Amino acid sequence: MSGTKSGGHADDPFQEGGGSLLRQPKAVWATAGASVVAFMGIGLVDPILPSIARGLHASNSQVSLLFTSYFLITAFAMLVTGFVSSRIGGRRTLLAGLALVVVFAALSGMSGSVGELVGFRAGWGLGNALFVSTSLAVIVGAAAGGSAAAILLYESALGLGMACGPLLGAILGDMKWRYPFFGTAVLMAIGFVAITALLKEQPRPARKTSLLDPLRALGHGGLASAAVAAFFYNYAFFTVLAFTPFVLDMSPYSSGGVFFAWGVLLAVFSVLVAPRLQHRFGSLKVLAGSLLLLAADLLVLGYGDHTTAVVCTVLSGAFIGLNNTVFTELALGVSDAPRPVASAGYNFVRWFAAAAAPFLAPKIEEWTDLHVPFVVAAAAAVVGAGIVAVRRRALTIEAAEPAPRHATQDGVSAFAN
């Protein structure tokens, strides 16, 4: 496979295993269902950010720390999840992650101050990292019909969760901002019971992962280039996710509808459109082009009127879906490190931007005006495209036997990891 011509589609999940996709063991459905809820938790707070700010008498920048604490812990957890799962097994890692989400989501709903809520979201991020980083490996190990059908099922769960999270947040948050957190805790508790009852322990890897393995993997120039480019891309991505709700300043229902449409585009372009564009134009051309289009979209969003901002917010989901898919494939295939290790190192770097953007964007607005945070985000996307262009040779993937798209061993998918 080359970096300029994506070659991982020989085992296209849309062409293989389609007939067995819906005929899966109950354990697979239980894990996939919990995965939907896990991904819902990421965008859950989007429609209710203004409501939380009013309810807790907090500023926009303070409320944005809900994302910062969540993703900062997620970044560091990338160094830990492989270490944990290779020692206690996938099933126990999933259950530990689910238990943490149940506890900290419930505590988030009972928060009496924005500081408490930010702290509880950090614990939620740790639980979600443990669950999400393990769930695909568990689904692949337990699924019928081969890995292609299992991966497609997981990608569908990802897309459904990203689209439905804002809707759940809007429906429950319109009654009270605390209710989406309690709703998530209940759904994850149901997932915990289902996985406990239906999922058997999966085989453990032959070699245990150390805490330093992901950092050592970043010594590879191609993987480091992909991680740094993804860092700048993630800054742009999470400016949209965490800052735009304040700009739109809509009711929970209206904001939830906007981000539902955004999530649908993200899922469609990640699962359906990206592999076809890669096959036709090559991964690096698709990635660079999509980053530049995202930058243009952000500039128009920042300087347009309210209707334009809504349209550009929804449209950004298409570019984000493309970027998520291609970046993940590059990170997993560009080096000779084992996929779980390469993925952990890559995500350790890029999730720091997801932590930084929600905090910096409102601060930049306070220091300047409403337009500048989007200019900075657009510039970050352009820098990411520049790194892809300059480091093109390092990002070229050379493999005699290309792996199936998204066939990760640690549950790291296009969006989540």
Coordinates of C-alpha atoms in Angstrom, one line a residue:
M1 CA 0.0 0.0 0.0
S2 CA 1.3 3.4 -0.7
G3 CA 0.5 6.7 1.0
T4 CA -0.6 8.1 -2.3
K5 CA -2.8 5.2 -3.3
S6 CA -4.8 3.6 -0.5
G7 CA -4.5 -0.1 -0.8
G8 CA -6.4 -1.3 2.2
H9 CA -9.7 -2.0 0.4
A10 CA -9.1 -5.4 -1.0
D11 CA -10.9 -6.7 2.0
D12 CA -13.6 -4.1 1.9
P13 CA -16.2 -4.8 4.6
F14 CA -18.9 -3.6 2.2
Q15 CA -18.0 -6.4 -0.2
E16 CA -17.3 -9.2 2.3
G17 CA -19.3 -10.6 5.2
G18 CA -22.3 -8.4 4.4
G19 CA -24.6 -11.4 4.7
S20 CA -23.4 -12.2 8.2
L21 CA -23.3 -8.6 9.5
L22 CA -26.7 -9.0 11.3
R23 CA -26.2 -12.6 12.4
Q24 CA -23.9 -12.0 15.3
P25 CA -23.6 -13.5 18.8
K26 CA -25.4 -11.7 21.6
A27 CA -22.1 -10.8 23.1
V28 CA -21.2 -8.8 19.9
W29 CA -24.5 -6.9 20.0
A30 CA -24.1 -6.2 23.7
T31 CA -20.6 -4.7 23.1
A32 CA -21.7 -2.8 20.0
G33 CA -24.7 -1.4 21.9
A34 CA -22.5 -0.2 24.7
S35 CA -20.1 1.3 22.1
V36 CA -23.0 3.4 20.7
V37 CA -23.6 4.9 24.2
A38 CA -19.9 5.4 24.7
F39 CA -19.6 7.5 21.5
M40 CA -22.9 9.3 22.4
G41 CA -21.1 10.6 25.5
I42 CA -18.6 12.6 23.5
G43 CA -21.2 14.9 21.9
L44 CA -23.8 14.6 24.6
V45 CA -22.9 18.0 26.2
D46 CA -22.8 19.9 23.0
P47 CA -26.5 21.1 22.9
I48 CA -26.5 21.9 26.7
L49 CA -23.3 23.8 27.1
P50 CA -25.1 27.2 27.3
S51 CA -27.6 25.6 29.7
I52 CA -24.8 24.3 31.9
A53 CA -23.2 27.7 31.9
R54 CA -26.4 29.4 33.0
G55 CA -27.2 26.6 35.6
L56 CA -23.8 26.7 37.2
H57 CA -23.2 30.5 36.7
A58 CA -20.1 29.7 34.7
S59 CA -18.4 31.4 31.8
N60 CA -18.1 29.8 28.4
S61 CA -14.4 29.1 28.9
Q62 CA -15.1 27.4 32.2
V63 CA -17.8 25.2 30.7
S64 CA -15.5 24.3 27.8
L65 CA -13.2 22.7 30.3
L66 CA -15.7 19.8 30.3
F67 CA -14.1 18.8 27.0
T68 CA -10.5 19.7 28.1
S69 CA -10.5 17.5 31.2
Y70 CA -12.2 14.7 29.4
F71 CA -9.7 14.6 26.5
L72 CA -6.6 15.4 28.6
I73 CA -7.3 12.3 30.6
T74 CA -8.0 10.4 27.4
A75 CA -4.6 11.4 26.0
F76 CA -2.7 10.1 29.0
A77 CA -5.0 7.0 29.2
M78 CA -3.7 6.0 25.7
L79 CA -0.4 5.0 27.4
V80 CA -2.3 2.9 30.0
T81 CA -5.1 1.1 28.1
G82 CA -2.8 -1.4 26.3
F83 CA -0.8 -2.0 29.5
V84 CA -4.1 -2.8 31.3
S85 CA -5.9 -4.9 28.7
S86 CA -2.8 -7.0 28.0
R87 CA -2.7 -8.0 31.6
I88 CA -6.3 -8.3 32.8
G89 CA -7.9 -9.2 29.4
G90 CA -10.4 -7.4 27.2
R91 CA -13.6 -8.3 29.1
R92 CA -12.4 -7.0 32.4
T93 CA -11.0 -3.8 30.7
L94 CA -14.4 -3.2 29.1
L95 CA -16.2 -3.7 32.4
A96 CA -13.8 -1.5 34.3
G97 CA -14.3 1.3 31.7
L98 CA -18.1 0.9 31.8
A99 CA -18.1 1.0 35.6
L100 CA -16.1 4.2 35.7
V101 CA -18.4 5.9 33.1
V102 CA -21.5 4.9 35.2
V103 CA -20.1 6.3 38.4
F104 CA -18.7 9.6 36.9
A105 CA -21.6 10.2 34.6
A106 CA -23.9 10.0 37.6
L107 CA -21.7 12.2 39.7
S108 CA -21.6 14.7 36.8
G109 CA -25.3 15.0 37.0
M110 CA -25.1 15.8 40.7
S111 CA -22.4 18.4 40.4
G112 CA -22.9 21.6 42.4
S113 CA -20.2 23.7 40.7
V114 CA -18.5 23.8 37.4
G115 CA -15.3 22.7 39.1
E116 CA -16.9 19.5 40.3
L117 CA -18.4 18.8 36.8
V118 CA -15.0 19.3 35.1
G119 CA -13.4 16.9 37.6
F120 CA -16.1 14.2 37.1
R121 CA -15.8 14.5 33.3
A122 CA -12.1 13.7 33.7
G123 CA -13.0 10.4 35.4
W124 CA -15.6 9.8 32.7
G125 CA -12.8 10.3 30.1
L126 CA -10.7 7.6 31.8
G127 CA -13.6 5.1 31.7
N128 CA -14.4 5.9 28.2
A129 CA -10.8 5.5 27.1
L130 CA -10.6 2.1 28.7
F131 CA -13.8 1.0 27.0
V132 CA -13.4 2.5 23.5
S133 CA -9.8 1.4 23.2
T134 CA -10.8 -2.2 23.8
S135 CA -14.2 -2.6 22.3
L136 CA -13.3 -3.2 18.6
A137 CA -10.8 -5.9 19.5
V138 CA -13.5 -7.6 21.6
I139 CA -16.1 -7.3 18.8
V140 CA -13.6 -8.7 16.2
G141 CA -12.7 -11.6 18.5
A142 CA -16.3 -12.6 19.2
A143 CA -17.9 -11.8 15.8
A144 CA -19.2 -14.3 13.2
G145 CA -18.4 -13.7 9.6
G146 CA -14.8 -12.4 9.8
S147 CA -13.3 -9.1 10.8
A148 CA -14.7 -7.2 7.9
A149 CA -18.3 -7.6 9.2
A150 CA -17.2 -6.9 12.7
I151 CA -15.4 -3.7 11.8
L152 CA -18.4 -2.5 9.7
L153 CA -20.6 -3.1 12.7
Y154 CA -18.3 -1.2 15.0
E155 CA -18.1 1.7 12.5
S156 CA -21.9 1.8 12.4
A157 CA -22.0 1.9 16.2
L158 CA -19.6 4.8 16.1
G159 CA -21.6 6.8 13.6
L160 CA -24.9 6.1 15.4
G161 CA -23.4 7.2 18.7
M162 CA -21.9 10.4 17.3
A163 CA -25.2 11.3 15.6
C164 CA -27.5 10.4 18.5
G165 CA -25.4 11.9 21.3
P166 CA -26.5 15.5 20.6
L167 CA -30.1 14.4 20.2
L168 CA -30.1 12.6 23.6
G169 CA -28.4 15.7 25.1
A170 CA -31.1 17.9 23.6
I171 CA -34.1 15.8 24.5
L172 CA -33.1 15.3 28.1
G173 CA -31.3 18.6 28.5
D174 CA -34.3 20.6 27.4
M175 CA -36.0 19.4 30.7
K176 CA -32.9 19.9 32.9
W177 CA -29.2 20.1 32.0
R178 CA -28.5 17.3 34.6
Y179 CA -30.7 14.7 33.0
P180 CA -28.4 13.7 30.0
F181 CA -25.7 12.7 32.5
F182 CA -28.1 10.5 34.4
G183 CA -29.4 9.1 31.2
T184 CA -25.9 8.1 30.1
A185 CA -25.2 6.5 33.5
V186 CA -28.4 4.3 33.2
L187 CA -27.6 3.3 29.6
M188 CA -24.0 2.4 30.5
A189 CA -25.2 0.4 33.5
I190 CA -27.5 -1.6 31.2
G191 CA -24.4 -2.2 28.9
F192 CA -22.4 -3.4 32.0
V193 CA -25.0 -5.9 32.9
A194 CA -25.3 -7.1 29.3
I195 CA -21.6 -7.6 28.8
T196 CA -21.2 -9.3 32.2
A197 CA -23.9 -11.8 31.2
L198 CA -23.1 -12.4 27.6
L199 CA -19.4 -11.8 26.9
K200 CA -16.8 -14.4 27.6
E201 CA -13.2 -13.5 28.3
Q202 CA -11.1 -13.0 25.1
P203 CA -7.6 -14.5 24.6
R204 CA -4.9 -12.2 25.9
P205 CA -2.0 -11.1 23.6
A206 CA 1.2 -13.2 23.7
R207 CA 3.3 -10.1 24.7
K208 CA 2.3 -7.7 27.4
T209 CA 2.4 -4.0 26.4
S210 CA 4.7 -1.7 28.5
L211 CA 3.8 1.9 29.3
L212 CA 6.8 3.2 27.3
D213 CA 6.0 1.2 24.1
P214 CA 3.7 3.9 22.6
L215 CA 6.3 6.6 23.2
R216 CA 9.1 4.5 21.6
A217 CA 6.9 3.9 18.5
L218 CA 6.8 7.7 17.9
G219 CA 10.5 7.5 17.1
H220 CA 9.4 6.4 13.6
G221 CA 9.3 9.5 11.4
G222 CA 6.1 8.5 9.5
L223 CA 4.1 7.9 12.7
A224 CA 5.4 11.0 14.3
S225 CA 4.5 13.0 11.2
A226 CA 0.9 11.6 11.2
A227 CA 0.6 12.3 14.9
V228 CA 1.7 15.9 14.6
A229 CA -0.5 16.6 11.6
A230 CA -3.4 15.0 13.4
F231 CA -2.7 17.3 16.4
F232 CA -3.3 20.4 14.3
Y233 CA -6.3 18.8 12.7
N234 CA -7.8 17.9 16.0
Y235 CA -7.5 21.5 17.2
A236 CA -9.7 22.5 14.2
F237 CA -12.1 19.6 14.8
F238 CA -12.7 20.4 18.5
T239 CA -13.1 24.0 17.9
V240 CA -16.2 23.1 15.9
L241 CA -17.4 20.5 18.5
A242 CA -16.8 22.5 21.7
F243 CA -16.9 26.2 20.7
T244 CA -19.6 26.4 18.0
P245 CA -22.5 25.7 20.3
F246 CA -21.8 29.0 22.1
V247 CA -21.6 30.8 18.7
L248 CA -24.9 29.3 17.5
D249 CA -26.6 30.1 20.8
M250 CA -29.6 28.0 20.1
S251 CA -32.1 26.1 22.2
P252 CA -31.0 22.5 23.2
Y253 CA -33.4 21.0 20.6
S254 CA -32.2 23.2 17.8
S255 CA -28.5 22.7 18.7
G256 CA -29.1 19.0 19.0
G257 CA -30.6 18.9 15.5
V258 CA -27.7 20.7 14.0
F259 CA -25.2 18.4 15.6
F260 CA -27.3 15.4 14.7
A261 CA -27.0 16.4 11.1
W262 CA -23.3 17.0 11.6
G263 CA -22.9 13.5 13.1
V264 CA -24.8 11.9 10.2
L265 CA -22.5 13.5 7.7
L266 CA -19.4 12.5 9.8
A267 CA -20.6 8.8 9.8
V268 CA -21.5 8.7 6.1
F269 CA -18.3 10.3 4.9
S270 CA -16.1 8.2 7.3
V271 CA -17.7 4.8 6.5
L272 CA -19.0 5.2 2.9
V273 CA -17.3 8.1 1.1
A274 CA -13.7 8.0 2.4
P275 CA -12.7 4.5 1.1
R276 CA -14.1 5.4 -2.4
L277 CA -12.2 8.7 -2.6
Q278 CA -9.0 7.0 -1.3
H279 CA -9.3 4.3 -3.9
R280 CA -9.7 6.9 -6.7
F281 CA -7.3 9.7 -5.6
G282 CA -5.0 8.3 -3.0
S283 CA -5.0 8.8 0.8
L284 CA -2.6 11.7 1.0
K285 CA -4.4 13.8 -1.7
V286 CA -7.8 13.1 0.0
L287 CA -6.3 14.1 3.4
A288 CA -4.6 17.3 2.2
G289 CA -7.7 18.4 0.2
S290 CA -10.1 17.6 3.0
L291 CA -8.0 19.6 5.5
L292 CA -7.9 22.6 3.2
L293 CA -11.7 22.4 2.7
L294 CA -12.2 22.2 6.4
A295 CA -10.1 25.4 6.8
A296 CA -12.2 27.2 4.2
D297 CA -15.4 26.0 5.9
L298 CA -14.2 27.3 9.3
L299 CA -13.4 30.7 7.9
V300 CA -16.9 31.0 6.3
L301 CA -18.4 29.8 9.6
G302 CA -16.6 32.4 11.6
Y303 CA -17.5 35.3 9.4
G304 CA -20.9 34.3 8.1
D305 CA -24.3 35.1 9.5
H306 CA -26.2 32.7 11.7
T307 CA -27.7 30.7 8.9
T308 CA -24.3 30.3 7.3
A309 CA -22.8 29.3 10.6
V310 CA -25.4 26.5 10.9
V311 CA -24.8 25.2 7.4
C312 CA -21.0 25.3 7.8
T313 CA -21.2 23.5 11.1
V314 CA -23.2 20.7 9.5
L315 CA -20.9 20.6 6.5
S316 CA -17.8 20.3 8.6
G317 CA -19.0 16.8 9.6
A318 CA -18.2 15.6 6.0
F319 CA -14.6 16.9 6.1
I320 CA -14.1 15.6 9.6
G321 CA -15.3 12.2 8.6
L322 CA -12.9 12.0 5.8
N323 CA -10.0 13.2 7.9
N324 CA -10.7 10.8 10.7
T325 CA -10.7 7.8 8.4
V326 CA -7.5 8.6 6.5
F327 CA -5.5 9.7 9.6
T328 CA -6.3 6.5 11.4
E329 CA -5.2 4.4 8.4
L330 CA -2.0 6.3 8.1
A331 CA -1.2 6.0 11.8
L332 CA -1.9 2.2 11.8
G333 CA 0.0 1.4 8.7
V334 CA 2.9 3.8 8.3
S335 CA 5.2 2.2 10.8
D336 CA 6.2 -1.4 11.7
A337 CA 5.1 -1.0 15.3
P338 CA 2.2 -3.3 16.4
R339 CA -1.1 -1.6 15.7
P340 CA -2.2 -1.2 19.4
V341 CA 1.2 0.4 20.2
A342 CA 1.3 2.6 17.1
S343 CA -2.3 3.7 17.7
A344 CA -1.6 4.5 21.4
G345 CA 1.4 6.7 20.5
Y346 CA -0.5 8.5 17.8
N347 CA -3.5 9.2 20.0
F348 CA -1.3 10.3 22.9
V349 CA -0.2 13.2 20.7
R350 CA -3.3 14.1 18.9
W351 CA -5.7 14.1 21.9
F352 CA -3.8 16.9 23.5
A353 CA -5.2 19.2 20.8
A354 CA -8.7 18.0 21.6
A355 CA -8.0 19.1 25.2
A356 CA -6.5 22.4 24.2
A357 CA -9.1 23.7 21.6
P358 CA -12.1 23.8 23.9
F359 CA -10.2 25.8 26.5
L360 CA -8.3 28.1 24.1
A361 CA -11.2 29.0 21.7
P362 CA -13.3 30.8 24.3
K363 CA -10.2 32.5 25.7
I364 CA -9.2 33.7 22.3
E365 CA -12.7 35.1 21.9
E366 CA -12.4 36.9 25.2
W367 CA -9.0 38.4 24.2
T368 CA -10.1 39.4 20.7
D369 CA -13.5 38.8 19.1
L370 CA -15.8 36.0 17.9
H371 CA -14.1 35.6 14.5
V372 CA -10.5 35.0 15.6
P373 CA -11.0 31.5 17.2
F374 CA -12.2 30.2 13.8
V375 CA -9.2 31.9 12.0
V376 CA -6.9 30.1 14.4
A377 CA -8.7 26.8 13.9
A378 CA -8.5 27.3 10.1
A379 CA -4.8 28.0 10.3
A380 CA -4.3 24.8 12.3
A381 CA -6.0 22.8 9.6
V382 CA -3.8 24.5 7.0
V383 CA -0.7 23.6 9.1
G384 CA -1.9 20.0 9.2
A385 CA -2.2 20.0 5.4
G386 CA 1.3 21.5 5.1
I387 CA 2.8 18.7 7.3
V388 CA 1.1 16.1 5.1
A389 CA 2.6 17.7 2.0
V390 CA 6.1 18.3 3.4
R391 CA 6.3 14.9 5.0
R392 CA 4.7 13.1 2.1
R393 CA 7.6 10.7 1.6
A394 CA 7.6 9.7 5.3
L395 CA 3.9 9.2 5.3
T396 CA 4.1 6.8 2.3
I397 CA 3.0 3.4 3.5
E398 CA 4.9 0.4 2.1
A399 CA 3.3 -3.0 2.7
A400 CA 3.3 -6.1 0.6
E401 CA 0.0 -7.3 2.2
P402 CA -2.2 -4.4 3.0
A403 CA -4.4 -4.9 6.0
P404 CA -8.2 -4.5 5.9
R405 CA -9.4 -1.0 6.5
H406 CA -9.7 -0.2 10.2
A407 CA -8.7 -3.7 11.2
T408 CA -7.1 -2.6 14.4
Q409 CA -6.4 -4.9 17.3
D410 CA -7.1 -2.5 20.1
G411 CA -10.5 -1.1 19.2
V412 CA -9.2 2.1 17.8
S413 CA -11.4 3.5 15.1
A414 CA -11.6 6.5 12.8
F415 CA -13.1 8.9 15.3
A416 CA -12.5 7.5 18.7
N417 CA -8.9 6.7 18.3

